[in-house]
Short mmCIF file of C-alpha atoms in Angstrom, two decimals:
data_model
loop_
_atom_site.label_atom_id
_atom_site.label_comp_id
_atom_site.label_asym_id
_atom_site.label_seq_id
_atom_site.Cartn_x
_atom_site.Cartn_y
_atom_site.Cartn_z
CA MET T 1 42.70 -16.27 13.03
CA VAL T 2 44.35 -14.54 10.07
CA PHE T 3 41.34 -14.72 7.76
CA PRO T 4 38.79 -13.29 10.25
CA PHE T 5 41.29 -10.49 10.91
CA CYS T 6 41.54 -9.80 7.18
CA ALA T 7 37.74 -9.82 6.90
CA ALA T 8 37.62 -7.27 9.74
CA ILE T 9 40.03 -5.03 7.83
CA CYS T 10 37.74 -5.13 4.80
CA LEU T 11 34.73 -4.32 6.97
CA LEU T 12 36.51 -1.32 8.48
CA VAL T 13 37.39 -0.02 5.01
CA LEU T 14 33.78 -0.46 3.91
CA LEU T 15 32.46 1.41 6.94
CA TYR T 16 34.98 4.18 6.33
CA LYS T 17 34.29 4.58 2.60
CA VAL T 18 30.54 4.02 2.57
CA ARG T 19 30.09 7.40 4.26
CA ASP T 20 31.20 9.07 1.05
CA ILE T 21 28.62 7.38 -1.13
CA ARG T 22 25.96 9.99 -0.30
CA ILE T 23 28.17 12.78 -1.63
CA HIS T 24 30.04 10.90 -4.37
CA ARG T 25 27.48 8.32 -5.38
CA LYS T 26 28.35 8.83 -9.06
CA ASP T 27 32.08 8.38 -8.50
CA PRO T 28 32.98 5.10 -10.28
CA ALA T 29 36.27 4.80 -8.40
CA LEU T 30 34.44 4.90 -5.05
CA VAL T 31 31.88 2.35 -6.21
CA ALA T 32 34.68 0.10 -7.46
CA LEU T 33 36.45 0.32 -4.10
CA LEU T 34 33.26 -0.62 -2.25
CA VAL T 35 32.81 -3.60 -4.55
CA ALA T 36 36.45 -4.62 -4.17
CA PHE T 37 36.43 -4.67 -0.37
CA SER T 38 32.96 -6.24 -0.24
CA CYS T 39 34.25 -9.10 -2.40
CA LYS T 40 37.47 -9.34 -0.41
CA GLY T 41 35.57 -9.39 2.86
CA ALA T 42 33.27 -12.15 1.61
CA SER T 43 36.29 -14.12 0.39
CA PHE T 44 38.07 -13.89 3.74
CA ALA T 45 34.91 -14.86 5.59
CA LEU T 46 34.59 -17.94 3.39
CA SER T 47 38.31 -18.68 3.87
CA THR T 48 37.57 -19.36 7.52
CA PRO T 49 37.18 -23.18 7.56
CA SER T 50 34.10 -23.21 9.77
CA VAL T 51 32.30 -20.70 7.55
CA SER T 52 33.02 -22.47 4.26
CA ALA T 53 32.06 -25.82 5.83
CA ALA T 54 28.77 -24.31 7.02
CA VAL T 55 28.03 -22.90 3.55
CA ASP T 56 28.67 -26.27 1.92
CA ALA T 57 26.58 -28.09 4.52
CA ARG T 58 23.69 -25.63 4.38
CA THR T 59 23.48 -25.63 0.57
CA GLY T 60 24.38 -29.29 0.15
CA ILE T 61 26.87 -28.33 -2.60
CA PRO T 62 30.44 -29.50 -1.95
CA ASN T 63 33.20 -26.89 -2.42
CA LEU T 64 30.77 -24.03 -3.04
CA GLY T 65 32.65 -22.04 -0.39
CA ALA T 66 35.92 -22.59 -2.27
CA LEU T 67 34.33 -21.30 -5.48
CA GLY T 68 33.17 -18.18 -3.64
CA ILE T 69 36.65 -17.62 -2.21
CA HIS T 70 38.26 -17.62 -5.63
CA LEU T 71 35.59 -15.74 -7.58
CA PHE T 72 35.10 -13.02 -4.96
CA GLY T 73 38.63 -12.75 -3.58
CA GLY T 74 40.56 -13.24 -6.80
CA VAL T 75 38.72 -12.42 -10.00
CA ALA T 76 36.10 -9.88 -8.87
CA SER T 77 38.16 -7.97 -6.30
CA SER T 78 41.25 -7.59 -8.51
CA ALA T 79 39.08 -6.32 -11.37
CA ALA T 80 37.37 -3.80 -9.08
CA ILE T 81 40.68 -2.53 -7.70
CA LEU T 82 42.05 -2.07 -11.22
CA ILE T 83 38.92 -0.16 -12.21
CA ALA T 84 39.29 2.14 -9.18
CA ILE T 85 42.93 2.85 -10.00
CA ALA T 86 42.07 3.42 -13.67
CA TYR T 87 39.61 6.16 -12.72
CA TRP T 88 42.26 7.70 -10.48
CA VAL T 89 45.03 7.91 -13.05
CA TYR T 90 43.35 8.03 -16.49
CA PRO T 91 40.95 10.54 -18.07
CA PRO T 92 37.29 9.48 -17.64
CA ASP T 93 36.76 8.27 -21.23
CA GLU T 94 39.93 6.18 -21.26
CA ALA T 95 39.22 4.83 -17.76
CA CYS T 96 35.72 3.82 -18.86
CA ARG T 97 37.11 1.82 -21.81
CA LYS T 98 39.67 0.09 -19.64
CA ALA T 99 37.02 -0.70 -17.03
CA PHE T 100 34.78 -2.25 -19.70
CA TRP T 101 37.46 -4.57 -21.05
CA ARG T 102 38.57 -5.50 -17.54
CA LEU T 103 34.99 -6.51 -16.74
CA VAL T 104 34.74 -8.53 -19.96
CA SER T 105 37.98 -10.42 -19.33
CA SER T 106 37.06 -11.06 -15.69
CA ALA T 107 33.63 -12.35 -16.70
CA LEU T 108 35.24 -14.77 -19.18
CA CYS T 109 37.64 -16.06 -16.54
CA ALA T 110 34.78 -16.48 -14.08
CA ALA T 111 32.77 -18.40 -16.68
CA VAL T 112 35.66 -20.80 -17.34
CA MET T 113 36.25 -21.30 -13.62
CA LEU T 114 32.56 -21.93 -12.99
CA THR T 115 32.47 -24.48 -15.80
CA MET T 116 35.57 -26.33 -14.55
CA TRP T 117 34.26 -26.29 -10.99
CA PHE T 118 30.96 -27.80 -12.16
CA VAL T 119 32.76 -30.47 -14.22
CA ALA T 120 35.02 -31.35 -11.29
CA GLY T 121 32.01 -31.58 -8.98
CA SER T 122 29.98 -33.73 -11.34
CA ALA T 123 32.89 -36.14 -11.60
CA GLY T 124 32.80 -36.74 -7.86
CA GLY T 125 35.61 -36.31 -5.38
CA GLY T 126 33.57 -34.88 -2.50
CA ARG T 127 34.34 -31.86 -0.41
CA ALA T 128 37.99 -30.89 0.06
CA THR T 129 39.24 -28.80 2.99
CA HIS T 130 41.91 -27.30 0.69
CA TYR T 131 40.18 -27.45 -2.67
CA LEU T 132 43.00 -26.27 -4.93
CA LEU T 133 45.83 -28.12 -3.20
CA GLN T 134 44.12 -31.44 -2.53
CA GLN T 135 42.59 -31.72 -6.01
CA ALA T 136 45.25 -30.03 -8.15
CA HIS T 137 46.02 -33.41 -9.78
CA ARG T 138 42.55 -33.55 -11.38
CA PRO T 139 42.48 -31.97 -14.90
CA PRO T 140 39.32 -29.84 -14.38
CA VAL T 141 40.70 -28.45 -11.10
CA THR T 142 44.08 -27.89 -12.77
CA VAL T 143 42.43 -25.74 -15.43
CA TYR T 144 40.34 -24.02 -12.77
CA LEU T 145 43.46 -23.26 -10.70
CA LEU T 146 45.49 -21.96 -13.66
CA VAL T 147 42.67 -19.69 -14.85
CA TYR T 148 42.21 -18.42 -11.29
CA VAL T 149 45.86 -17.57 -10.69
CA THR T 150 46.16 -16.11 -14.20
CA ALA T 151 43.20 -13.79 -13.69
CA PHE T 152 44.25 -12.87 -10.17
CA GLY T 153 47.99 -12.69 -10.87
CA SER T 154 47.67 -10.67 -14.07
CA GLY T 155 45.48 -8.20 -12.18
CA MET T 156 48.16 -7.87 -9.49
CA VAL T 157 50.89 -7.37 -12.11
CA GLU T 158 48.81 -4.63 -13.75
CA ILE T 159 48.20 -2.98 -10.37
CA ILE T 160 51.95 -3.01 -9.63
CA ARG T 161 52.68 -1.53 -13.06
CA LEU T 162 50.11 1.24 -12.73
CA CYS T 163 51.11 2.10 -9.17
CA TRP T 164 54.80 2.29 -10.06
CA ARG T 165 54.20 4.25 -13.24
CA PHE T 166 51.81 6.85 -11.87
CA GLY T 167 53.22 6.92 -8.35
CA ARG T 168 56.37 8.56 -9.68
CA VAL T 169 54.46 11.41 -11.33
CA ALA T 170 51.48 11.79 -8.98
CA GLY T 171 51.09 15.43 -8.02
CA ARG T 172 49.40 14.79 -4.67
CA GLN T 173 51.68 13.43 -1.97
CA TRP T 174 49.11 11.15 -0.38
CA LEU T 175 47.98 9.78 -3.73
CA ARG T 176 51.59 8.88 -4.51
CA ARG T 177 52.04 7.18 -1.15
CA GLY T 178 48.75 5.37 -1.59
CA LEU T 179 49.76 4.04 -4.98
CA TYR T 180 53.07 2.77 -3.64
CA ALA T 181 51.38 1.05 -0.68
CA THR T 182 48.84 -0.52 -3.04
CA GLY T 183 51.69 -1.79 -5.21
CA ILE T 184 53.30 -3.46 -2.18
CA GLY T 185 50.00 -5.16 -1.34
CA ALA T 186 49.63 -6.37 -4.92
CA ALA T 187 53.19 -7.75 -4.82
CA ALA T 188 52.29 -9.79 -1.71
CA TYR T 189 49.26 -11.20 -3.51
CA LEU T 190 51.42 -11.99 -6.52
CA VAL T 191 53.56 -14.18 -4.27
CA TYR T 192 50.35 -15.95 -3.24
CA CYS T 193 49.39 -16.52 -6.90
CA ILE T 194 52.82 -17.97 -7.68
CA ASP T 195 52.53 -20.23 -4.64
CA ARG T 196 49.13 -21.48 -5.82
CA ALA T 197 50.36 -22.07 -9.37
CA SER T 198 53.32 -24.05 -8.05
CA ALA T 199 50.88 -26.65 -6.71
CA VAL T 200 50.24 -27.86 -10.28
CA VAL T 201 53.94 -28.62 -10.70
CA ALA T 202 54.43 -29.89 -7.16
CA VAL T 203 51.83 -32.67 -7.43
CA GLN T 204 53.47 -33.95 -10.62
CA PHE T 205 56.62 -34.66 -8.60
CA GLY T 206 54.77 -36.23 -5.71
CA LEU T 207 55.19 -33.20 -3.44
CA ASN T 208 52.53 -32.05 -1.01
CA PRO T 209 51.79 -28.29 -1.40
CA LEU T 210 50.20 -28.25 2.06
CA ARG T 211 53.71 -28.33 3.53
CA TRP T 212 54.22 -24.65 2.64
CA GLU T 213 50.59 -23.59 3.08
CA LEU T 214 51.70 -21.15 5.82
CA LEU T 215 52.62 -18.79 2.98
CA THR T 216 48.92 -18.34 2.10
CA PRO T 217 47.72 -16.57 5.29
CA LEU T 218 50.99 -14.64 5.48
CA ALA T 219 50.72 -13.29 1.93
CA ASN T 220 47.01 -12.56 2.34
CA GLY T 221 47.50 -10.74 5.62
CA ILE T 222 50.27 -8.54 4.24
CA GLY T 223 48.48 -8.02 0.95
CA ILE T 224 45.12 -6.88 2.32
CA SER T 225 46.76 -4.66 4.94
CA PHE T 226 48.73 -2.72 2.34
CA LEU T 227 45.80 -2.64 -0.09
CA ALA T 228 43.47 -1.29 2.59
CA VAL T 229 45.94 1.41 3.59
CA GLY T 230 46.97 2.29 0.05
CA LEU T 231 43.50 2.45 -1.51
CA THR T 232 42.10 4.66 1.27
CA MET T 233 45.18 6.80 1.87
CA PRO T 234 44.25 9.55 -0.64
CA SER T 235 41.11 10.30 1.37
CA TRP T 236 42.46 10.22 4.95
CA GLY T 237 46.04 11.26 4.27
CA GLN T 238 45.33 14.98 4.01
CA ALA T 239 43.50 14.97 7.34
CA THR T 240 46.50 13.17 8.87
CA SER T 241 48.83 15.86 7.56
CA GLU T 242 46.58 18.55 9.02
CA TRP T 243 46.59 16.90 12.45
CA HIS T 244 50.34 16.42 12.27
CA ARG T 245 50.72 20.10 11.45
CA LYS T 246 48.52 21.08 14.40
CA VAL T 247 50.45 18.85 16.81
CA ARG T 248 53.78 20.18 15.53
CA ASN T 249 52.59 23.80 15.86
CA PHE T 250 51.33 23.11 19.39
CA ILE T 251 54.73 21.67 20.38
CA HIS T 252 56.51 24.66 18.84
CA TYR T 253 54.09 27.00 20.63
CA GLN T 254 54.90 25.41 23.98
CA ARG T 255 58.65 25.42 23.39
CA LEU T 256 58.62 29.11 22.50
CA TYR T 257 56.37 30.07 25.38
CA ALA T 258 59.10 30.72 27.99
CA LEU T 259 60.98 32.99 25.58
CA TRP T 260 57.76 34.74 24.58
CA ARG T 261 56.76 35.27 28.21
CA ALA T 262 60.13 36.73 29.20
CA LEU T 263 60.01 39.22 26.32
CA THR T 264 56.36 40.19 26.68
CA GLU T 265 56.70 40.74 30.42
CA ALA T 266 59.48 43.19 29.61
CA HIS T 267 57.46 44.78 26.78
CA PRO T 268 53.71 44.12 27.28
CA HIS T 269 52.81 46.50 24.45
CA VAL T 270 53.92 43.95 21.80
CA VAL T 271 51.09 41.55 22.74
CA LEU T 272 48.13 41.93 20.39
CA GLU T 273 45.69 39.90 22.51
CA PRO T 274 46.75 40.01 26.20
CA GLN T 275 44.03 37.55 27.27
CA HIS T 276 45.94 34.73 25.55
CA SER T 277 48.77 35.04 28.04
CA ALA T 278 46.67 33.21 30.66
CA THR T 279 47.60 29.66 31.67
CA PHE T 280 44.38 28.20 30.26
CA ALA T 281 45.03 29.87 26.92
CA ARG T 282 48.47 28.30 26.85
CA ILE T 283 47.00 24.82 27.27
CA MET T 284 44.05 25.46 24.94
CA PRO T 285 45.31 28.10 22.50
CA GLY T 286 42.43 27.71 20.02
CA ASN T 287 43.60 28.26 16.46
CA ILE T 288 47.09 26.94 17.05
CA GLY T 289 48.42 28.03 13.66
CA TYR T 290 47.37 31.61 14.31
CA ARG T 291 48.57 31.55 17.93
CA LEU T 292 52.01 30.29 16.92
CA TYR T 293 52.20 32.97 14.24
CA ARG T 294 51.33 35.68 16.78
CA GLU T 295 53.83 34.22 19.24
CA VAL T 296 56.61 34.42 16.63
CA ILE T 297 55.68 38.00 15.69
CA GLU T 298 55.54 39.09 19.32
CA ILE T 299 58.91 37.46 20.07
CA GLN T 300 60.44 39.31 17.15
CA ASP T 301 58.85 42.59 18.25
CA GLY T 302 60.08 42.01 21.79
CA LEU T 303 63.61 41.38 20.54
CA LEU T 304 63.55 44.57 18.51
CA ALA T 305 62.26 46.55 21.51
CA LEU T 306 65.06 45.10 23.64
CA ARG T 307 67.90 46.01 21.26
CA PRO T 308 68.85 49.25 23.04
CA TYR T 309 69.69 47.20 26.15
CA MET T 310 71.91 44.72 24.33
CA ASP T 311 75.66 44.92 24.92
CA PRO T 312 78.03 43.99 22.04
CA GLY T 313 80.73 43.26 24.63
CA ILE T 314 78.60 40.57 26.22
CA ALA T 315 77.97 39.11 22.76
CA ALA T 316 81.73 38.83 22.15
CA ARG T 317 82.36 37.18 25.52
CA ALA T 318 79.44 34.81 25.05
CA ARG T 319 80.72 33.80 21.63
CA GLN T 320 84.17 33.05 23.02
CA SER T 321 82.72 31.07 25.92
CA ALA T 322 80.44 29.08 23.63
CA ARG T 323 83.31 28.17 21.33
CA GLN T 324 85.30 26.93 24.30
CA THR T 325 82.47 24.53 25.14
CA GLY T 326 82.61 23.12 21.60
CA LEU T 327 79.58 24.84 20.11
CA SER T 328 79.58 25.89 16.46
CA GLY T 329 77.23 26.89 13.67
CA GLU T 330 73.62 27.58 14.56
CA ALA T 331 74.01 26.23 18.11
CA LEU T 332 76.75 28.79 18.76
CA ARG T 333 74.74 31.68 17.29
CA ALA T 334 71.68 30.66 19.30
CA ALA T 335 73.70 30.47 22.54
CA VAL T 336 75.15 33.93 21.92
CA GLN T 337 71.72 35.35 21.09
CA ALA T 338 70.21 33.82 24.22
CA THR T 339 73.01 35.14 26.47
CA VAL T 340 72.75 38.67 25.03
CA LEU T 341 68.98 38.51 25.43
CA ARG T 342 69.17 37.41 29.08
CA GLN T 343 71.66 40.17 29.92
CA ALA T 344 69.49 42.72 28.12
CA LEU T 345 66.43 41.65 30.15
CA TRP T 346 68.42 42.04 33.35
CA ALA T 347 69.69 45.45 32.21
CA LYS T 348 66.17 46.68 31.47
CA GLN T 349 64.90 45.34 34.79
CA ALA T 350 67.72 47.00 36.72
CA ALA T 351 67.47 50.37 34.97
CA PRO T 352 64.30 50.56 32.84
CA GLY T 353 64.84 54.24 32.00
CA MET T 354 68.42 53.85 30.79
CA ARG T 355 69.27 52.77 27.25
CA ARG T 356 72.61 51.97 25.73
CA THR T 357 73.92 53.93 22.81
CA GLY T 358 74.16 52.27 19.42
CA ASP T 359 72.03 49.58 17.92
CA GLY T 360 73.79 46.67 19.53
CA PRO T 361 73.87 43.23 17.94
CA PRO T 362 71.03 42.17 15.61
CA ALA T 363 67.89 41.11 17.42
CA VAL T 364 67.58 38.08 15.13
CA GLN T 365 69.85 36.43 12.65
CA PRO T 366 69.58 38.10 9.19
CA TYR T 367 68.64 34.92 7.32
CA ALA T 368 65.57 34.40 9.50
CA SER T 369 64.23 37.92 9.16
CA ARG T 370 65.08 38.58 5.52
CA SER T 371 64.44 35.30 3.79
CA GLY T 372 60.67 35.36 4.28
CA ASP T 373 60.83 31.65 5.18
CA TYR T 374 58.44 31.29 8.10
CA GLY T 375 59.62 27.74 8.80
CA ALA T 376 63.25 28.87 9.02
CA GLU T 377 62.25 31.71 11.32
CA VAL T 378 60.42 29.35 13.67
CA ALA T 379 63.36 26.91 13.63
CA TRP T 380 65.78 29.70 14.51
CA LEU T 381 63.63 30.97 17.38
CA LEU T 382 63.29 27.41 18.69
CA SER T 383 67.08 27.20 18.81
CA VAL T 384 67.24 30.49 20.69
CA ALA T 385 64.45 29.39 23.06
CA ARG T 386 66.27 26.12 23.76
CA ALA T 387 69.50 27.95 24.54
CA PHE T 388 67.60 30.53 26.59
CA SER T 389 66.00 27.86 28.77
CA ASN T 390 69.44 26.32 29.46
CA LEU T 391 70.89 29.58 30.80
CA PRO T 392 71.29 30.22 34.54
CA SER T 393 68.20 31.79 36.06
CA SER T 394 70.07 34.43 38.09
CA ARG T 395 73.06 36.68 37.77
CA ARG T 396 74.74 35.06 40.71
CA SER T 397 74.60 31.58 39.20
CA SER T 398 76.04 32.90 35.93
CA SER T 399 78.98 34.63 37.52
#
């Protein structure tokens, strides 16, 4: 079941990336990726025993499926992946030269493998369920196997080297993550290549490589999963970040809503667009980035408008009470701010025409209002909103 699953992964990547071919049809990296996952998908399909057996039976050529597995899944796909990465990290002229020599070396390896496969087939031996492992003792298959793992393994080593080298200096976050994920996938495939090469030594000592054949589907499953994620990550990563930002802003918007509502009910004039105070608008706020920004501004304006009702004495008592409960740092400041705010709202409600003398305590902490750091300002207001929601809802319960 592992190989059909891996083939499905390749198909999903192809369906995802083929959409871009209409816009970027001249992008060599995109074309190389399509070739790489097409070859990988074909290789995994042929790796399914029933499929490879059907190919051999239909064509009447023993071990043709095995040849397809190794040419498509090893030589061709690794070359295509390297070409895609080369166009990502090198200037176009240099990437073109590297792509040319990679194609030449891959073609030579494929020619040697094809020759050895033909020689091994002409010498008899019949069809083998596990071509490399069951016939590794035969000289033509030994050469075939060593060329295969050399071409495939050297490609994986080069992928790991490029991903590690350029991942450290990649300017785009999702490109860097994609390169690292691709490197992990290549490392898993390198383990597979070493396992296959070990069969040549194992048969010389009378060992049966099929005993540890479980490593093959495991390494292939891990390898293709990381390669699929890593090689497509630069294209879908930014959209993921945007959705994450929207979800985070929506959560912040909801957590600030109770504080915003309390302040804007006391001072309706601070609301720029009153229609957004409706329940439906809270659930479906539209442009959530803009709505959160307006919510923060209106909270700050409401706090400033409420300053004349704030009592420094209450702030001192709230600070002492909060310290007695073990609060400190930002949690203490937020608890004090929330308590002063609640008392100020009650004071305005009880005597809306009366205002205290003096400026009272600051409406917001200085670092949030002066630093210009919007993220810090939102974080501070979230702390105040959390403390505000934990306060008693009536004067009687707070006494």
